[in-house]
Amino acid sequence: MADSTFDIVSKVDKMEAENAVNQARKEVDQRYDFKGVGASVEWSGEKILLKASSEERVKAVLDVVQSKFIKRGISLKALDSGEPYASGKEFRLEIALKNGIDQEHAKKINKLIRDEAPKSVKSQIQGDELRVSSKSRDDLQETIRLLKAADLDLDLQFVNFR
């Protein structure tokens, strides 16, 4: 019998992210507490740029953006937000979206699978994702449960379960 496999990936749906940013922009434009503070949310290349007149206001804009991402089903682990910084008379904050599993996290996940998953489970790094295989589908499901319970600072999805 052939091995069963699945892939571990960390991807953000670009359209859902765009929808979340658009919803956040609309809310920031309409809310009374953001009037007159120059608050804005916009795409800047691959990053989301938040602007406001003070550090507290830009953090409030960040809260709005995060709530919209949660409502759209995107984990906050997929957001990599920096610290607010002054730029002229305004404060800015950049948010990057994490796509793919970097080598450091891939090795950590690989080690976790080797140490704690059932012995029949094998994993290998393939670029920015991991392929996990085993003869037993039950062992693979146990591995998925293990990884969901693990405290990793990545938003993991499990795809191509065969």
PDB file of N, CA, C and O in Angstrom, residues 44-86:
ATOM      1  N   SER A  44       1.113  49.294   0.396  1.00  0.00           N
ATOM      2  CA  SER A  44       2.346  49.914  -0.070  1.00  0.00           C
ATOM      3  C   SER A  44       3.227  48.778  -0.587  1.00  0.00           C
ATOM      4  O   SER A  44       4.021  48.203   0.153  1.00  0.00           O
ATOM      5  N   GLY A  45       3.040  48.417  -1.853  1.00  0.00           N
ATOM      6  CA  GLY A  45       3.734  47.251  -2.394  1.00  0.00           C
ATOM      7  C   GLY A  45       3.147  45.991  -1.789  1.00  0.00           C
ATOM      8  O   GLY A  45       1.957  45.739  -1.884  1.00  0.00           O
ATOM      9  N   GLU A  46       3.986  45.204  -1.130  1.00  0.00           N
ATOM     10  CA  GLU A  46       3.525  43.965  -0.493  1.00  0.00           C
ATOM     11  C   GLU A  46       3.174  44.177   0.977  1.00  0.00           C
ATOM     12  O   GLU A  46       2.798  43.241   1.657  1.00  0.00           O
ATOM     13  N   LYS A  47       3.325  45.396   1.473  1.00  0.00           N
ATOM     14  CA  LYS A  47       3.060  45.684   2.881  1.00  0.00           C
ATOM     15  C   LYS A  47       1.833  46.565   3.021  1.00  0.00           C
ATOM     16  O   LYS A  47       1.418  47.236   2.084  1.00  0.00           O
ATOM     17  N   ILE A  48       1.272  46.548   4.222  1.00  0.00           N
ATOM     18  CA  ILE A  48       0.145  47.413   4.546  1.00  0.00           C
ATOM     19  C   ILE A  48       0.714  48.567   5.364  1.00  0.00           C
ATOM     20  O   ILE A  48       1.426  48.343   6.351  1.00  0.00           O
ATOM     21  N   LEU A  49       0.417  49.790   4.950  1.00  0.00           N
ATOM     22  CA  LEU A  49       0.955  50.972   5.616  1.00  0.00           C
ATOM     23  C   LEU A  49      -0.164  51.678   6.384  1.00  0.00           C
ATOM     24  O   LEU A  49      -1.194  52.017   5.808  1.00  0.00           O
ATOM     25  N   LEU A  50       0.048  51.867   7.680  1.00  0.00           N
ATOM     26  CA  LEU A  50      -0.904  52.582   8.529  1.00  0.00           C
ATOM     27  C   LEU A  50      -0.297  53.921   8.888  1.00  0.00           C
ATOM     28  O   LEU A  50       0.879  53.994   9.234  1.00  0.00           O
ATOM     29  N   LYS A  51      -1.100  54.992   8.830  1.00  0.00           N
ATOM     30  CA  LYS A  51      -0.622  56.335   9.166  1.00  0.00           C
ATOM     31  C   LYS A  51      -1.608  56.993  10.126  1.00  0.00           C
ATOM     32  O   LYS A  51      -2.813  56.785  10.014  1.00  0.00           O
ATOM     33  N   ALA A  52      -1.068  57.821  11.020  1.00  0.00           N
ATOM     34  CA  ALA A  52      -1.891  58.649  11.899  1.00  0.00           C
ATOM     35  C   ALA A  52      -1.000  59.729  12.507  1.00  0.00           C
ATOM     36  O   ALA A  52       0.226  59.666  12.403  1.00  0.00           O
ATOM     37  N   SER A  53      -1.636  60.710  13.195  1.00  0.00           N
ATOM     38  CA  SER A  53      -0.875  61.845  13.710  1.00  0.00           C
ATOM     39  C   SER A  53      -0.148  61.536  15.019  1.00  0.00           C
ATOM     40  O   SER A  53       0.765  62.260  15.391  1.00  0.00           O
ATOM     41  N   SER A  54      -0.551  60.485  15.741  1.00  0.00           N
ATOM     42  CA  SER A  54       0.125  60.146  16.996  1.00  0.00           C
ATOM     43  C   SER A  54       0.326  58.631  17.086  1.00  0.00           C
ATOM     44  O   SER A  54      -0.328  57.855  16.385  1.00  0.00           O
ATOM     45  N   GLU A  55       1.202  58.240  17.980  1.00  0.00           N
ATOM     46  CA  GLU A  55       1.505  56.814  18.139  1.00  0.00           C
ATOM     47  C   GLU A  55       0.274  56.049  18.633  1.00  0.00           C
ATOM     48  O   GLU A  55       0.007  54.933  18.192  1.00  0.00           O
ATOM     49  N   GLU A  56      -0.490  56.650  19.549  1.00  0.00           N
ATOM     50  CA  GLU A  56      -1.698  55.984  20.075  1.00  0.00           C
ATOM     51  C   GLU A  56      -2.727  55.768  18.973  1.00  0.00           C
ATOM     52  O   GLU A  56      -3.379  54.732  18.899  1.00  0.00           O
ATOM     53  N   ARG A  57      -2.906  56.766  18.110  1.00  0.00           N
ATOM     54  CA  ARG A  57      -3.890  56.654  17.025  1.00  0.00           C
ATOM     55  C   ARG A  57      -3.481  55.587  16.023  1.00  0.00           C
ATOM     56  O   ARG A  57      -4.324  54.849  15.528  1.00  0.00           O
ATOM     57  N   VAL A  58      -2.173  55.487  15.702  1.00  0.00           N
ATOM     58  CA  VAL A  58      -1.751  54.474  14.734  1.00  0.00           C
ATOM     59  C   VAL A  58      -1.922  53.079  15.339  1.00  0.00           C
ATOM     60  O   VAL A  58      -2.255  52.122  14.632  1.00  0.00           O
ATOM     61  N   LYS A  59      -1.769  52.960  16.669  1.00  0.00           N
ATOM     62  CA  LYS A  59      -2.024  51.668  17.313  1.00  0.00           C
ATOM     63  C   LYS A  59      -3.511  51.342  17.303  1.00  0.00           C
ATOM     64  O   LYS A  59      -3.896  50.177  17.174  1.00  0.00           O
ATOM     65  N   ALA A  60      -4.360  52.361  17.405  1.00  0.00           N
ATOM     66  CA  ALA A  60      -5.807  52.149  17.311  1.00  0.00           C
ATOM     67  C   ALA A  60      -6.190  51.701  15.905  1.00  0.00           C
ATOM     68  O   ALA A  60      -7.054  50.832  15.725  1.00  0.00           O
ATOM     69  N   VAL A  61      -5.530  52.274  14.886  1.00  0.00           N
ATOM     70  CA  VAL A  61      -5.773  51.849  13.503  1.00  0.00           C
ATOM     71  C   VAL A  61      -5.345  50.390  13.338  1.00  0.00           C
ATOM     72  O   VAL A  61      -6.020  49.596  12.684  1.00  0.00           O
ATOM     73  N   LEU A  62      -4.216  50.015  13.965  1.00  0.00           N
ATOM     74  CA  LEU A  62      -3.745  48.622  13.927  1.00  0.00           C
ATOM     75  C   LEU A  62      -4.792  47.684  14.524  1.00  0.00           C
ATOM     76  O   LEU A  62      -5.048  46.610  13.977  1.00  0.00           O
ATOM     77  N   ASP A  63      -5.428  48.084  15.623  1.00  0.00           N
ATOM     78  CA  ASP A  63      -6.490  47.262  16.223  1.00  0.00           C
ATOM     79  C   ASP A  63      -7.646  47.046  15.250  1.00  0.00           C
ATOM     80  O   ASP A  63      -8.182  45.940  15.143  1.00  0.00           O
ATOM     81  N   VAL A  64      -8.017  48.097  14.532  1.00  0.00           N
ATOM     82  CA  VAL A  64      -9.100  47.985  13.540  1.00  0.00           C
ATOM     83  C   VAL A  64      -8.701  46.995  12.448  1.00  0.00           C
ATOM     84  O   VAL A  64      -9.478  46.103  12.086  1.00  0.00           O
ATOM     85  N   VAL A  65      -7.464  47.129  11.945  1.00  0.00           N
ATOM     86  CA  VAL A  65      -6.988  46.233  10.880  1.00  0.00           C
ATOM     87  C   VAL A  65      -6.974  44.788  11.370  1.00  0.00           C
ATOM     88  O   VAL A  65      -7.438  43.874  10.677  1.00  0.00           O
ATOM     89  N   GLN A  66      -6.466  44.571  12.585  1.00  0.00           N
ATOM     90  CA  GLN A  66      -6.413  43.208  13.121  1.00  0.00           C
ATOM     91  C   GLN A  66      -7.805  42.621  13.285  1.00  0.00           C
ATOM     92  O   GLN A  66      -8.026  41.446  12.980  1.00  0.00           O
ATOM     93  N   SER A  67      -8.768  43.416  13.733  1.00  0.00           N
ATOM     94  CA  SER A  67     -10.132  42.887  13.896  1.00  0.00           C
ATOM     95  C   SER A  67     -10.732  42.499  12.549  1.00  0.00           C
ATOM     96  O   SER A  67     -11.438  41.498  12.447  1.00  0.00           O
ATOM     97  N   LYS A  68     -10.424  43.259  11.498  1.00  0.00           N
ATOM     98  CA  LYS A  68     -10.944  42.929  10.161  1.00  0.00           C
ATOM     99  C   LYS A  68     -10.296  41.648   9.632  1.00  0.00           C
ATOM    100  O   LYS A  68     -10.954  40.841   8.981  1.00  0.00           O
ATOM    101  N   PHE A  69      -9.000  41.448   9.912  1.00  0.00           N
ATOM    102  CA  PHE A  69      -8.340  40.221   9.485  1.00  0.00           C
ATOM    103  C   PHE A  69      -8.953  39.022  10.201  1.00  0.00           C
ATOM    104  O   PHE A  69      -9.171  37.977   9.589  1.00  0.00           O
ATOM    105  N   ILE A  70      -9.254  39.153  11.486  1.00  0.00           N
ATOM    106  CA  ILE A  70      -9.864  38.051  12.226  1.00  0.00           C
ATOM    107  C   ILE A  70     -11.235  37.721  11.641  1.00  0.00           C
ATOM    108  O   ILE A  70     -11.563  36.549  11.430  1.00  0.00           O
ATOM    109  N   LYS A  71     -12.035  38.753  11.348  1.00  0.00           N
ATOM    110  CA  LYS A  71     -13.361  38.518  10.775  1.00  0.00           C
ATOM    111  C   LYS A  71     -13.288  37.845   9.413  1.00  0.00           C
ATOM    112  O   LYS A  71     -14.196  37.114   9.027  1.00  0.00           O
ATOM    113  N   ARG A  72     -12.207  38.085   8.651  1.00  0.00           N
ATOM    114  CA  ARG A  72     -12.054  37.471   7.333  1.00  0.00           C
ATOM    115  C   ARG A  72     -11.409  36.091   7.429  1.00  0.00           C
ATOM    116  O   ARG A  72     -11.123  35.465   6.413  1.00  0.00           O
ATOM    117  N   GLY A  73     -11.125  35.612   8.640  1.00  0.00           N
ATOM    118  CA  GLY A  73     -10.591  34.263   8.810  1.00  0.00           C
ATOM    119  C   GLY A  73      -9.091  34.155   8.605  1.00  0.00           C
ATOM    120  O   GLY A  73      -8.578  33.076   8.323  1.00  0.00           O
ATOM    121  N   ILE A  74      -8.372  35.274   8.741  1.00  0.00           N
ATOM    122  CA  ILE A  74      -6.913  35.257   8.604  1.00  0.00           C
ATOM    123  C   ILE A  74      -6.317  35.387   9.994  1.00  0.00           C
ATOM    124  O   ILE A  74      -6.625  36.319  10.732  1.00  0.00           O
ATOM    125  N   SER A  75      -5.468  34.449  10.354  1.00  0.00           N
ATOM    126  CA  SER A  75      -4.860  34.447  11.684  1.00  0.00           C
ATOM    127  C   SER A  75      -3.905  35.630  11.846  1.00  0.00           C
ATOM    128  O   SER A  75      -3.214  36.026  10.914  1.00  0.00           O
ATOM    129  N   LEU A  76      -3.855  36.173  13.058  1.00  0.00           N
ATOM    130  CA  LEU A  76      -2.930  37.273  13.333  1.00  0.00           C
ATOM    131  C   LEU A  76      -1.481  36.804  13.315  1.00  0.00           C
ATOM    132  O   LEU A  76      -0.569  37.614  13.237  1.00  0.00           O
ATOM    133  N   LYS A  77      -1.258  35.477  13.374  1.00  0.00           N
ATOM    134  CA  LYS A  77       0.102  34.950  13.264  1.00  0.00           C
ATOM    135  C   LYS A  77       0.675  35.200  11.876  1.00  0.00           C
ATOM    136  O   LYS A  77       1.888  35.163  11.688  1.00  0.00           O
ATOM    137  N   ALA A  78      -0.196  35.431  10.894  1.00  0.00           N
ATOM    138  CA  ALA A  78       0.265  35.685   9.529  1.00  0.00           C
ATOM    139  C   ALA A  78       0.674  37.139   9.324  1.00  0.00           C
ATOM    140  O   ALA A  78       1.215  37.484   8.289  1.00  0.00           O
ATOM    141  N   LEU A  79       0.413  37.990  10.326  1.00  0.00           N
ATOM    142  CA  LEU A  79       0.782  39.399  10.225  1.00  0.00           C
ATOM    143  C   LEU A  79       2.080  39.640  10.978  1.00  0.00           C
ATOM    144  O   LEU A  79       2.261  39.178  12.099  1.00  0.00           O
ATOM    145  N   ASP A  80       2.969  40.379  10.349  1.00  0.00           N
ATOM    146  CA  ASP A  80       4.235  40.730  10.977  1.00  0.00           C
ATOM    147  C   ASP A  80       4.284  42.252  11.069  1.00  0.00           C
ATOM    148  O   ASP A  80       4.726  42.926  10.148  1.00  0.00           O
ATOM    149  N   SER A  81       3.773  42.794  12.200  1.00  0.00           N
ATOM    150  CA  SER A  81       3.712  44.248  12.324  1.00  0.00           C
ATOM    151  C   SER A  81       4.918  44.754  13.101  1.00  0.00           C
ATOM    152  O   SER A  81       5.318  44.169  14.104  1.00  0.00           O
ATOM    153  N   GLY A  82       5.485  45.833  12.604  1.00  0.00           N
ATOM    154  CA  GLY A  82       6.632  46.444  13.258  1.00  0.00           C
ATOM    155  C   GLY A  82       6.190  47.387  14.357  1.00  0.00           C
ATOM    156  O   GLY A  82       5.052  47.355  14.816  1.00  0.00           O
ATOM    157  N   GLU A  83       7.084  48.258  14.762  1.00  0.00           N
ATOM    158  CA  GLU A  83       6.773  49.277  15.762  1.00  0.00           C
ATOM    159  C   GLU A  83       6.456  50.582  15.036  1.00  0.00           C
ATOM    160  O   GLU A  83       7.001  50.865  13.975  1.00  0.00           O
ATOM    161  N   PRO A  84       5.584  51.418  15.635  1.00  0.00           N
ATOM    162  CA  PRO A  84       5.303  52.725  15.032  1.00  0.00           C
ATOM    163  C   PRO A  84       6.571  53.579  15.007  1.00  0.00           C
ATOM    164  O   PRO A  84       7.356  53.543  15.946  1.00  0.00           O
ATOM    165  N   TYR A  85       6.759  54.306  13.926  1.00  0.00           N
ATOM    166  CA  TYR A  85       7.913  55.203  13.825  1.00  0.00           C
ATOM    167  C   TYR A  85       7.451  56.548  13.279  1.00  0.00           C
ATOM    168  O   TYR A  85       6.480  56.636  12.534  1.00  0.00           O
ATOM    169  N   ALA A  86       8.157  57.609  13.698  1.00  0.00           N
ATOM    170  CA  ALA A  86       7.810  58.956  13.266  1.00  0.00           C
ATOM    171  C   ALA A  86       8.336  59.187  11.857  1.00  0.00           C
ATOM    172  O   ALA A  86       9.445  58.784  11.523  1.00  0.00           O
TER     173      ALA A  86
END
